[in-house]
mmCIF file of C-alpha atoms in Angstrom:
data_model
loop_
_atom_site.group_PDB
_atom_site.id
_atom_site.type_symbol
_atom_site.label_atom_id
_atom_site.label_comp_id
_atom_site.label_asym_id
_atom_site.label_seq_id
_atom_site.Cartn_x
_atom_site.Cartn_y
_atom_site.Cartn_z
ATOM 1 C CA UNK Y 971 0.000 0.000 0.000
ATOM 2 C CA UNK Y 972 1.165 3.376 -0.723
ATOM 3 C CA UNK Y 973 1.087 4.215 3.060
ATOM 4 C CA UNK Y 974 3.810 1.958 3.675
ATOM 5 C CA UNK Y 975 5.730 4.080 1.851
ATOM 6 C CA UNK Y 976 5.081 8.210 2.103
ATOM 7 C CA UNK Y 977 3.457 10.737 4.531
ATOM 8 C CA UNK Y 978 0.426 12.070 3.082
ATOM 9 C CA UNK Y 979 -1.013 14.991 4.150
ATOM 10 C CA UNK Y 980 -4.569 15.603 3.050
ATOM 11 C CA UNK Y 981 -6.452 18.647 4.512
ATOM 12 C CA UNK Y 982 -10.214 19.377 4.138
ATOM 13 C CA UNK Y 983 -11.770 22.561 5.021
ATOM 14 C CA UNK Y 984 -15.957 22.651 4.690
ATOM 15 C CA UNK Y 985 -16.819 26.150 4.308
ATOM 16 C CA UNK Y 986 -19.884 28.417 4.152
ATOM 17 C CA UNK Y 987 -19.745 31.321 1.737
ATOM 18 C CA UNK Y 988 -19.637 35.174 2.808
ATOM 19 C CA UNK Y 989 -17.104 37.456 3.831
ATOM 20 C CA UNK Y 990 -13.750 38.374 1.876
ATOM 21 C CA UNK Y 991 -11.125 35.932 2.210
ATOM 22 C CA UNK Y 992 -9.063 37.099 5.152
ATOM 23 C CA UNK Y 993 -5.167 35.640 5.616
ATOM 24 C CA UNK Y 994 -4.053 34.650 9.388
ATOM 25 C CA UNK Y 995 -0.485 36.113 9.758
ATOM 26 C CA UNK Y 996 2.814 34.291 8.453
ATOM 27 C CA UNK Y 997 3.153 31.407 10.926
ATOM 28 C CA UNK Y 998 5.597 32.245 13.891
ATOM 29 C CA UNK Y 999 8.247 30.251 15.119
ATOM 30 C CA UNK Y 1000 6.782 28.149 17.590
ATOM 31 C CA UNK Y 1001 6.396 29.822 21.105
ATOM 32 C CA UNK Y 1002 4.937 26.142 22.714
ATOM 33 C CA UNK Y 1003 8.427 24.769 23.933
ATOM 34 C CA UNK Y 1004 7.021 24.947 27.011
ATOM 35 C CA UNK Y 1005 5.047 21.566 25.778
ATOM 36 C CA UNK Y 1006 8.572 19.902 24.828
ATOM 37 C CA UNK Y 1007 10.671 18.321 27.274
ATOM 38 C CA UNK Y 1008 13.329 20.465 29.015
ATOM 39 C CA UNK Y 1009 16.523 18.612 28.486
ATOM 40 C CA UNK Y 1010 18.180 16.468 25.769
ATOM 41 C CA UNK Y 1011 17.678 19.062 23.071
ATOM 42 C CA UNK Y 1012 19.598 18.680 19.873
ATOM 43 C CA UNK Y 1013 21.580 21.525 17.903
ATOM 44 C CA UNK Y 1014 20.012 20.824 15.152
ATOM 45 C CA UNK Y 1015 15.973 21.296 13.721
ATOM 46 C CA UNK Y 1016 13.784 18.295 14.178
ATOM 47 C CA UNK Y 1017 10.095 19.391 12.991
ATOM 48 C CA UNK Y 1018 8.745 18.857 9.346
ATOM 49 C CA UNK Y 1019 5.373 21.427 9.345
ATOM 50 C CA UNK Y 1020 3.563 22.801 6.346
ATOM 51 C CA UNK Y 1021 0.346 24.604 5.948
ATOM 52 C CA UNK Y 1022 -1.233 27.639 4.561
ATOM 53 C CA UNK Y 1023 -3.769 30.578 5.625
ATOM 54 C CA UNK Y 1024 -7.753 30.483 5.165
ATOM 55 C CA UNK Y 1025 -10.338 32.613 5.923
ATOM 56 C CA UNK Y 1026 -12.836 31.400 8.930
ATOM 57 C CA UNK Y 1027 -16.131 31.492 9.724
ATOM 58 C CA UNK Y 1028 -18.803 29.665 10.964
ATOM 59 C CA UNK Y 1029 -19.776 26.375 8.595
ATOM 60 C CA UNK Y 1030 -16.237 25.929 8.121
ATOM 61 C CA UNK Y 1031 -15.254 22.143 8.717
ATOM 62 C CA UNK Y 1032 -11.451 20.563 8.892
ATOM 63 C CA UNK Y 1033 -11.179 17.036 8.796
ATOM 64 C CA UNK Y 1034 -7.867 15.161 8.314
ATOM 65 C CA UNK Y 1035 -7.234 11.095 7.780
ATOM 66 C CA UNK Y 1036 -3.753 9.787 9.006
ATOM 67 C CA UNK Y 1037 -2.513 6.164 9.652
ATOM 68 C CA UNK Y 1038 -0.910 5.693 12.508
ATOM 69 C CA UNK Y 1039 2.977 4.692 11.755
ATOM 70 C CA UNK Y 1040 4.897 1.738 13.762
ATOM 71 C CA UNK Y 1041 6.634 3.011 16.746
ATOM 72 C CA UNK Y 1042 9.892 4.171 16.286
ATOM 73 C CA UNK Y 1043 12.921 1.266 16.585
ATOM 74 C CA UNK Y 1044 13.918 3.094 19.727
ATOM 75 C CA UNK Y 1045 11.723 5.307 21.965
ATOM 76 C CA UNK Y 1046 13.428 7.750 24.974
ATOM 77 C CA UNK Y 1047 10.459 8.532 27.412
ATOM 78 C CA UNK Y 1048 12.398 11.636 28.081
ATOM 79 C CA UNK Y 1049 11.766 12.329 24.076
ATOM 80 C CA UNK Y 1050 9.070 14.600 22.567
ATOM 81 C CA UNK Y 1051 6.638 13.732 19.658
ATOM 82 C CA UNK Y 1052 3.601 16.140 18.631
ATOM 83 C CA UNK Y 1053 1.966 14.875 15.392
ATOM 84 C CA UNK Y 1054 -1.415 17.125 14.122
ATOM 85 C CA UNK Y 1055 -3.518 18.731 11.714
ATOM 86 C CA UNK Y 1056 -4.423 21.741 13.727
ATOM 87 C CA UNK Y 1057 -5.528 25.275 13.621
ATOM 88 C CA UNK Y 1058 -3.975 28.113 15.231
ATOM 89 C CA UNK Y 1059 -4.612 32.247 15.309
ATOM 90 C CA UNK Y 1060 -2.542 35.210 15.173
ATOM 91 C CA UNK Y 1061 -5.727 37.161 17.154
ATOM 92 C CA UNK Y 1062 -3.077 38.833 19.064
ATOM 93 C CA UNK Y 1063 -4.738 38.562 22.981
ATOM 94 C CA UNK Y 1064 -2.370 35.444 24.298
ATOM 95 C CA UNK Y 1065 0.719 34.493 23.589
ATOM 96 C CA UNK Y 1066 -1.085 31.453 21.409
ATOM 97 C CA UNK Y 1067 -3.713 30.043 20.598
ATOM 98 C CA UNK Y 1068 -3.924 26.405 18.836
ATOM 99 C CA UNK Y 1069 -6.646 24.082 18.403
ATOM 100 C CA UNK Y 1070 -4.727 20.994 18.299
ATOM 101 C CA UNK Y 1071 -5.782 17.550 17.910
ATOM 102 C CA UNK Y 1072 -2.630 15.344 18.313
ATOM 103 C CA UNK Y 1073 -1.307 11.844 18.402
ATOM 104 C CA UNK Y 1074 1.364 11.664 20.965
ATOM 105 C CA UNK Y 1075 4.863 10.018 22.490
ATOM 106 C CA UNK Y 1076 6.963 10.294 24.945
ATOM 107 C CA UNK Y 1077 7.177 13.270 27.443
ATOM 108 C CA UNK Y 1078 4.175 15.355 26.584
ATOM 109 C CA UNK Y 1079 1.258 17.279 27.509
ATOM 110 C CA UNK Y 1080 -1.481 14.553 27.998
ATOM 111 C CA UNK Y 1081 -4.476 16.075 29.855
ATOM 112 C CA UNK Y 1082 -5.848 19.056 31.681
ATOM 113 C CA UNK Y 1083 -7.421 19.887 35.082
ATOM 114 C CA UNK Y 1084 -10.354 21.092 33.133
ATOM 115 C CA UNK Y 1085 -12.585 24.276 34.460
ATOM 116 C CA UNK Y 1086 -12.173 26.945 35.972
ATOM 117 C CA UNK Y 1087 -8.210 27.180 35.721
ATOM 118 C CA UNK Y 1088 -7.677 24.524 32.597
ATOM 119 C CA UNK Y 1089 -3.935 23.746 33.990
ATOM 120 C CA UNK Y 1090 -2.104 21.769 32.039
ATOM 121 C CA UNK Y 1091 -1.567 18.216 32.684
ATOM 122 C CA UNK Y 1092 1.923 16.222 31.957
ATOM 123 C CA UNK Y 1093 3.167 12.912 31.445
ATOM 124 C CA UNK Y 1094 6.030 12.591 31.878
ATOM 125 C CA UNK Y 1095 9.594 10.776 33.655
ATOM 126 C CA UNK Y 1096 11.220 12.376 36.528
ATOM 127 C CA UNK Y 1097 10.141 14.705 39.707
ATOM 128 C CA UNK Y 1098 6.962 16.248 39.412
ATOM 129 C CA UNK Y 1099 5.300 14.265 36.935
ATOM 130 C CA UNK Y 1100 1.875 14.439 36.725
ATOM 131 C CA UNK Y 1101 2.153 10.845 35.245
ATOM 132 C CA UNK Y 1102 4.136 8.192 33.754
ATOM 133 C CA UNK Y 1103 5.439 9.174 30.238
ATOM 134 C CA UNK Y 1104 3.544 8.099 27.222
ATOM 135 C CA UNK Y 1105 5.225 4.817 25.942
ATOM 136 C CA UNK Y 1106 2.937 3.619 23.025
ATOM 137 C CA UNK Y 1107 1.239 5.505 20.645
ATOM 138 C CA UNK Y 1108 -2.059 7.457 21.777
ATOM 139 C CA UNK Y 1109 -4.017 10.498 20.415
ATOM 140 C CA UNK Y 1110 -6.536 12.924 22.302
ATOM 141 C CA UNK Y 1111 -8.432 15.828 20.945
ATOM 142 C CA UNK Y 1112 -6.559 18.818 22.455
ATOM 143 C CA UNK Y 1113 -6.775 23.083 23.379
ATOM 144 C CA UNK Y 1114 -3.180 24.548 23.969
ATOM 145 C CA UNK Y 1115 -3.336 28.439 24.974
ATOM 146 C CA UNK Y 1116 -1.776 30.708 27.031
ATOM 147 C CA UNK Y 1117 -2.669 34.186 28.136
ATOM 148 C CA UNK Y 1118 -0.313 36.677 29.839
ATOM 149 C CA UNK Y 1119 0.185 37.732 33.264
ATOM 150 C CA UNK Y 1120 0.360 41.176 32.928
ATOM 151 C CA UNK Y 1121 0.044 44.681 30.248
ATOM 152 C CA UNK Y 1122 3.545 44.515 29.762
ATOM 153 C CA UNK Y 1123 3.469 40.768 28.249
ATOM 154 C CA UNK Y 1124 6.654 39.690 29.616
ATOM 155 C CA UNK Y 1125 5.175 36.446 31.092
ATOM 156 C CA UNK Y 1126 2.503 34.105 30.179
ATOM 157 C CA UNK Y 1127 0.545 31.189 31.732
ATOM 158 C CA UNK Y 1128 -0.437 28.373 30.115
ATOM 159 C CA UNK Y 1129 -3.936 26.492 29.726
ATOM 160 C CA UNK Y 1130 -5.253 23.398 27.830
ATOM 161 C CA UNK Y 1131 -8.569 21.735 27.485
ATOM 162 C CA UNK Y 1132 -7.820 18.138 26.536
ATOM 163 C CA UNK Y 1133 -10.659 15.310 25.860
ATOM 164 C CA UNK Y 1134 -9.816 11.171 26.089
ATOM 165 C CA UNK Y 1135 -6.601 10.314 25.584
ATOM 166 C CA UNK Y 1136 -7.132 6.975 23.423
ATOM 167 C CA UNK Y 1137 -4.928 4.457 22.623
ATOM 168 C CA UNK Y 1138 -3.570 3.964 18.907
ATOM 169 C CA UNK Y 1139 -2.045 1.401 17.034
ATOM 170 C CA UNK Y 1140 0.622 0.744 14.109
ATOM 171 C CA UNK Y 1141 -1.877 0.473 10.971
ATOM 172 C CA UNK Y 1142 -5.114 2.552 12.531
ATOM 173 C CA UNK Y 1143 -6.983 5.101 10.292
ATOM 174 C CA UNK Y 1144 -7.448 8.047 12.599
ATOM 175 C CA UNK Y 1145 -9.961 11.009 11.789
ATOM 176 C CA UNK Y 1146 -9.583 14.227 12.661
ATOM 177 C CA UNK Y 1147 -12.691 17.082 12.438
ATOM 178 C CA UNK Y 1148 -12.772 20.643 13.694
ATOM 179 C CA UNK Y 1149 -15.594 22.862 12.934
ATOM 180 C CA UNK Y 1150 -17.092 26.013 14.026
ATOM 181 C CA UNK Y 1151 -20.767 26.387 14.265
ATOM 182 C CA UNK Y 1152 -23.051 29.263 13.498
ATOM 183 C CA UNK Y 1153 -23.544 29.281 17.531
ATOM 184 C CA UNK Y 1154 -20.047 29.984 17.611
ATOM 185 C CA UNK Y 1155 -17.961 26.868 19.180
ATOM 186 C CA UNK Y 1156 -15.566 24.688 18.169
ATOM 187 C CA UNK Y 1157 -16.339 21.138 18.177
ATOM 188 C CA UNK Y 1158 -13.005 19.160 17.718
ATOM 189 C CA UNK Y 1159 -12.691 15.147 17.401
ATOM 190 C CA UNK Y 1160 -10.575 12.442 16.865
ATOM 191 C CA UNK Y 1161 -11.361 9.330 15.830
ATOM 192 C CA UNK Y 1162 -10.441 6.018 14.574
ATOM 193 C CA UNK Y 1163 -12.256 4.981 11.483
ATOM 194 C CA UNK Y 1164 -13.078 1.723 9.689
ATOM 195 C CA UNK Y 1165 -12.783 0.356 6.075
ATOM 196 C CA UNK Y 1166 -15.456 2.397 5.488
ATOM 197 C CA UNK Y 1167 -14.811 5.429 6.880
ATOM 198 C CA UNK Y 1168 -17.471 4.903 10.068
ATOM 199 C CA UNK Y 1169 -15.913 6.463 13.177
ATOM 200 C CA UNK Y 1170 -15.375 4.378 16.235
ATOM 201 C CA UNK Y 1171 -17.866 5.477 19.028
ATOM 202 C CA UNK Y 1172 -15.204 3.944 21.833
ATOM 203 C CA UNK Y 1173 -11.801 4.596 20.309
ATOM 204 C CA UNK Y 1174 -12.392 8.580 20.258
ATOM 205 C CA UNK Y 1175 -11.895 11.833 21.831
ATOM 206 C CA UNK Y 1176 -13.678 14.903 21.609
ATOM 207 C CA UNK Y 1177 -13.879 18.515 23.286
ATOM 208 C CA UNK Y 1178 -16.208 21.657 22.493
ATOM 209 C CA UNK Y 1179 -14.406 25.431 22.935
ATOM 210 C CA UNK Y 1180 -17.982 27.542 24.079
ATOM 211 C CA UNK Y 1181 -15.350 30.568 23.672
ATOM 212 C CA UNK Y 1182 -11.921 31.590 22.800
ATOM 213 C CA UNK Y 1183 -9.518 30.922 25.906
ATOM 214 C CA UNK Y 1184 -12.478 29.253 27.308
ATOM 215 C CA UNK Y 1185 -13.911 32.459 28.307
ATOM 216 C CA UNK Y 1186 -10.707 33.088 30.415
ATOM 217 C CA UNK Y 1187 -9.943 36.259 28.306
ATOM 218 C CA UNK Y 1188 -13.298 38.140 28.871
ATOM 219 C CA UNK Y 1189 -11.081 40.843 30.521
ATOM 220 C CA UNK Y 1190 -9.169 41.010 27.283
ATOM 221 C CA UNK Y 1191 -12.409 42.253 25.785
ATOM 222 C CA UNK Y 1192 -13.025 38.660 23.569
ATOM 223 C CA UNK Y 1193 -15.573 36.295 24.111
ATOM 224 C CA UNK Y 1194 -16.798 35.081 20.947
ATOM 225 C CA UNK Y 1195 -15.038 32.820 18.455
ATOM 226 C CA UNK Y 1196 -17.148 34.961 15.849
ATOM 227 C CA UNK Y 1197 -15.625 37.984 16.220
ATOM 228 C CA UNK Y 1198 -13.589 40.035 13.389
ATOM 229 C CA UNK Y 1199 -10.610 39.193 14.950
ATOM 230 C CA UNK Y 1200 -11.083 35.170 14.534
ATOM 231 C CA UNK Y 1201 -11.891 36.038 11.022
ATOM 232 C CA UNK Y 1202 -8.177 34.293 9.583
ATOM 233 C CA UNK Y 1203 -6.195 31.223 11.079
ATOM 234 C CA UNK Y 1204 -3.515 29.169 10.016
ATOM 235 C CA UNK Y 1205 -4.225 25.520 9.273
ATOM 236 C CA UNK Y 1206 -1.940 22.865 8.952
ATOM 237 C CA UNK Y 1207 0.170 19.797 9.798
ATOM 238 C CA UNK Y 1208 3.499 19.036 11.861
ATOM 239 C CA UNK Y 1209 5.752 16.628 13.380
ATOM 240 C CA UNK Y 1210 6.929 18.596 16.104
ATOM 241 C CA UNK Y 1211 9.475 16.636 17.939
ATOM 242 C CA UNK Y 1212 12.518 17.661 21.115
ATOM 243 C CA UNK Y 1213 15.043 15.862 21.927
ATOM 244 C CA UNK Y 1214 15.504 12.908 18.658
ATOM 245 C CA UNK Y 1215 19.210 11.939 18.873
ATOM 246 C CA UNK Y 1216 19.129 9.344 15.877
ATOM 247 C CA UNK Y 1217 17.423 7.682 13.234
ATOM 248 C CA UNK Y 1218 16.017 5.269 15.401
ATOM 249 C CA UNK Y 1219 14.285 7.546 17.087
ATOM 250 C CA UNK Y 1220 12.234 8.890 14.311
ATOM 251 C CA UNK Y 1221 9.070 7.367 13.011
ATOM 252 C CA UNK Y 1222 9.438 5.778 9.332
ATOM 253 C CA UNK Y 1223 6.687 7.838 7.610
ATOM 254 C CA UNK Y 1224 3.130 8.787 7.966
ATOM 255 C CA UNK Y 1225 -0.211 9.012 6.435
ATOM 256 C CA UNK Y 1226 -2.715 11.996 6.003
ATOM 257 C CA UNK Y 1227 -5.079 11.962 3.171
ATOM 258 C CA UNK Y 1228 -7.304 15.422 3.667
ATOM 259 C CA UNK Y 1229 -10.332 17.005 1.798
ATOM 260 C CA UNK Y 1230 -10.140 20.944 2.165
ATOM 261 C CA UNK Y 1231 -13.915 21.857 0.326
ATOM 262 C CA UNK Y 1232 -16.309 24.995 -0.003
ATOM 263 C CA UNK Y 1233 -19.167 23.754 -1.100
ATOM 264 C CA UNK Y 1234 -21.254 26.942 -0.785
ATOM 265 C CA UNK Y 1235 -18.486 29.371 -2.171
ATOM 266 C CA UNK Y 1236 -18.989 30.035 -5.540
ATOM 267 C CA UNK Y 1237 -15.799 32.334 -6.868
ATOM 268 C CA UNK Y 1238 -15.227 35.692 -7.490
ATOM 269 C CA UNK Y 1239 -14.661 39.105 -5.408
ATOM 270 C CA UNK Y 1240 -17.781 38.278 -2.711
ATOM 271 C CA UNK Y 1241 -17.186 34.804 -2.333
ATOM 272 C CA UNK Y 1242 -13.734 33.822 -3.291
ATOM 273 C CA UNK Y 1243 -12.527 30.107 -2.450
ATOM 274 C CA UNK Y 1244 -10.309 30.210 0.366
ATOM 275 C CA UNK Y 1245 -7.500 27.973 -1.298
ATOM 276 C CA UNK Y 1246 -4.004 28.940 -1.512
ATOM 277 C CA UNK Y 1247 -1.439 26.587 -2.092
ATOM 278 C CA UNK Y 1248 0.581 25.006 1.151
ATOM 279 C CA UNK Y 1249 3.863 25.496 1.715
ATOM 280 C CA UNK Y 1250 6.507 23.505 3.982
ATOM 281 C CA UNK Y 1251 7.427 26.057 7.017
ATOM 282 C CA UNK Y 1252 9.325 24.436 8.799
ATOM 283 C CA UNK Y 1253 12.599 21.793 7.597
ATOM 284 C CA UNK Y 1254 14.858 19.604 9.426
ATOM 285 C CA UNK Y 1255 17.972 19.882 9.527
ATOM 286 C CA UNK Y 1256 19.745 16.432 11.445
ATOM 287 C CA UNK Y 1257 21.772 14.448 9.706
ATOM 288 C CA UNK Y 1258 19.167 11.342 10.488
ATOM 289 C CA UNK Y 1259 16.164 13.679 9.929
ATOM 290 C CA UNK Y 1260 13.496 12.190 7.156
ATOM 291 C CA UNK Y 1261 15.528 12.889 3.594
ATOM 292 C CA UNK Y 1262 12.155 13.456 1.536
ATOM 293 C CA UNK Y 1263 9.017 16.037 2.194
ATOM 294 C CA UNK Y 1264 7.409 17.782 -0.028
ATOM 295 C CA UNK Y 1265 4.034 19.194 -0.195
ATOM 296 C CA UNK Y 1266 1.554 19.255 -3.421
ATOM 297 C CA UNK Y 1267 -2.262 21.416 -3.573
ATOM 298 C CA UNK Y 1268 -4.796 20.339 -6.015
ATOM 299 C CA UNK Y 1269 -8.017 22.708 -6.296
ATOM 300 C CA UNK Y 1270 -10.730 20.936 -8.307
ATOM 301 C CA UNK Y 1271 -13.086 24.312 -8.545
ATOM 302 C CA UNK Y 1272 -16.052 21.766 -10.028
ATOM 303 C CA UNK Y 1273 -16.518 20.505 -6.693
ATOM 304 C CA UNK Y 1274 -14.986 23.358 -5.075
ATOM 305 C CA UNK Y 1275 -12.405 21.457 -3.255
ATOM 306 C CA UNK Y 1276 -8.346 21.369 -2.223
ATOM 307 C CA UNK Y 1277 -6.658 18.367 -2.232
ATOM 308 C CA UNK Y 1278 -3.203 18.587 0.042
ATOM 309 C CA UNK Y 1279 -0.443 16.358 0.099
ATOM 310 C CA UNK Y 1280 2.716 16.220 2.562
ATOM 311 C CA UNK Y 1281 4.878 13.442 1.450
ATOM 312 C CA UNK Y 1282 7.587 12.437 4.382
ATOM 313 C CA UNK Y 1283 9.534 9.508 3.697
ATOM 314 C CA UNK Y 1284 12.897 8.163 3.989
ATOM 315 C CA UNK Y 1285 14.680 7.275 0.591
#
């Protein structure tokens, strides 16, 4: 099969028409270290990310396909792996703000104390672990943000809503969906699917966002996921990943095969389709890094839909 072989990377974005095409900011370099493990960091860049900017607004639906890759031949629990499809805005109140589904490995952020305070939860090795690193493949639907202390922005805290963390195997089709509804709130899910495409009512995780920062920012003056300043985001996949020292510790490839469609937009000035091409963002740079990404977009206007792929293989 030609999963065994490449990383696909398929994204699909549901939209409703209305509204000029708005573009979320160039993506930042990533200010969420705080999710990778302290120590054992490498000189060199680890992450393969690509993505590109869309317009949102309510009726707008992501949904992503991956399979889930073997583990890697050798697994540090003191090791870092992130791999989404997620969303994230450049709205400019916290210090970030990511909707992001994830499979997960290793030392990472794996659950949250939920309302009022939404602290983060960890799992990780060592003093102070919240709980035993995460040694086998497992995905939850996930809310990373963090808002800052103070006017002057010099310090921020950090907050996460996180559903079921599920277990995940070598070979499993796993969906992801995020949409926002004409209410106003996110509903994000993962899934794993069958032959079919029916998603698994046991094997899945989901979460609902009522309200940007979980209504923690109200004295920020936001509340509302539909206001202007939600109106762009960046969407798109990574394998963010701290601490890799070899080959070994990298996963052979991956698998997302995503439908990015518009059904109600129908072209021109008033309701242009929000499809610009992806671009890789981020490349890595170790000498046992993956040696092959790259990152094809296919708009097929007839059915008013963008076909992504991310290709990330070894040769």
């Amino acid at each position: 099969l030609a999963w065994l072989a490449v990383v696909s990377l398929v994204c699909v974005v549901a939209a409703a028409a209305g509204g000029a095409h708005a573009r979320a900011p160039p993506r930042a370099r990533r200010a969420w270290r705080a999710r990778g493990s302290v120590g054992n960091e490498t000189q060199c860049r680890l992450n393969v990310c690509a993505g590109s900017g869309y317009a949102s607004r309510h009726g707008m639906v992501y949904t992503a396909d991956f399979v889930v890759p073997p583990l890697p031949a050798t697994v540090d629990v003191s090791d870092t792996y992130y791999i989404y499809f997620n969303t994230f805005f450049g709205d400019g109140v916290g210090k970030y703000n990511q909707i992001v589904p994830q499979l997960v490995l290793g030392s990472v952020l794996c659950g949250s104390t939920g309302a009022p305070d939404y602290k983060p939860r960890w799992c990780a090795d060592g003093a102070g672990a919240d709980a035993p690193a995460v040694r086998t493949w497992k995905f939850g639907a996930h809310y990373y943000f963090a808002l800052y202390k103070n006017a002057s922005r010099t310090d921020a805290v950090d907050h996460a809503v996180y559903g079921k963390l599920v277990d995940a195997h070598a070979g499993d089709r796993v969906r992801t969906t995020m949409a926002l509804s004409a209410a106003g709130a996110w509903h994000v899910r993962m899934a794993v699917v069958d032959d079919d495409g029916n998603e698994s009512d046991t094997r899945s995780s989901a979460i609902t966002l009522p309200a940007p920062y979980m209504g923690l920012a109200k004295a920020n003056g936001t509340s509302s996921w539909l206001e202007a300043r939600y109106d762009a985001l960046f969407a798109g996949s990574c394998w963010e990943l701290y601490g890799l020292q070899s080959r070994a510790n990298y996963p052979d490839f991956m698998t997302y095969e995503v439908t990015v469609a518009d059904p109600l937009s129908r072209g021109g000035d008033k309701h242009p389709f929000p499809f610009d091409p992806w671009q890789i963002d981020e490349y890595p740079t170790c000498a046992y890094s993956p040696d092959h990404y790259a990152v094809t977009t296919d708009v097929r206007y007839t059915r008013r839909a963008q076909y992504t792929t991310l290709d990330i293989k070894y040769d």
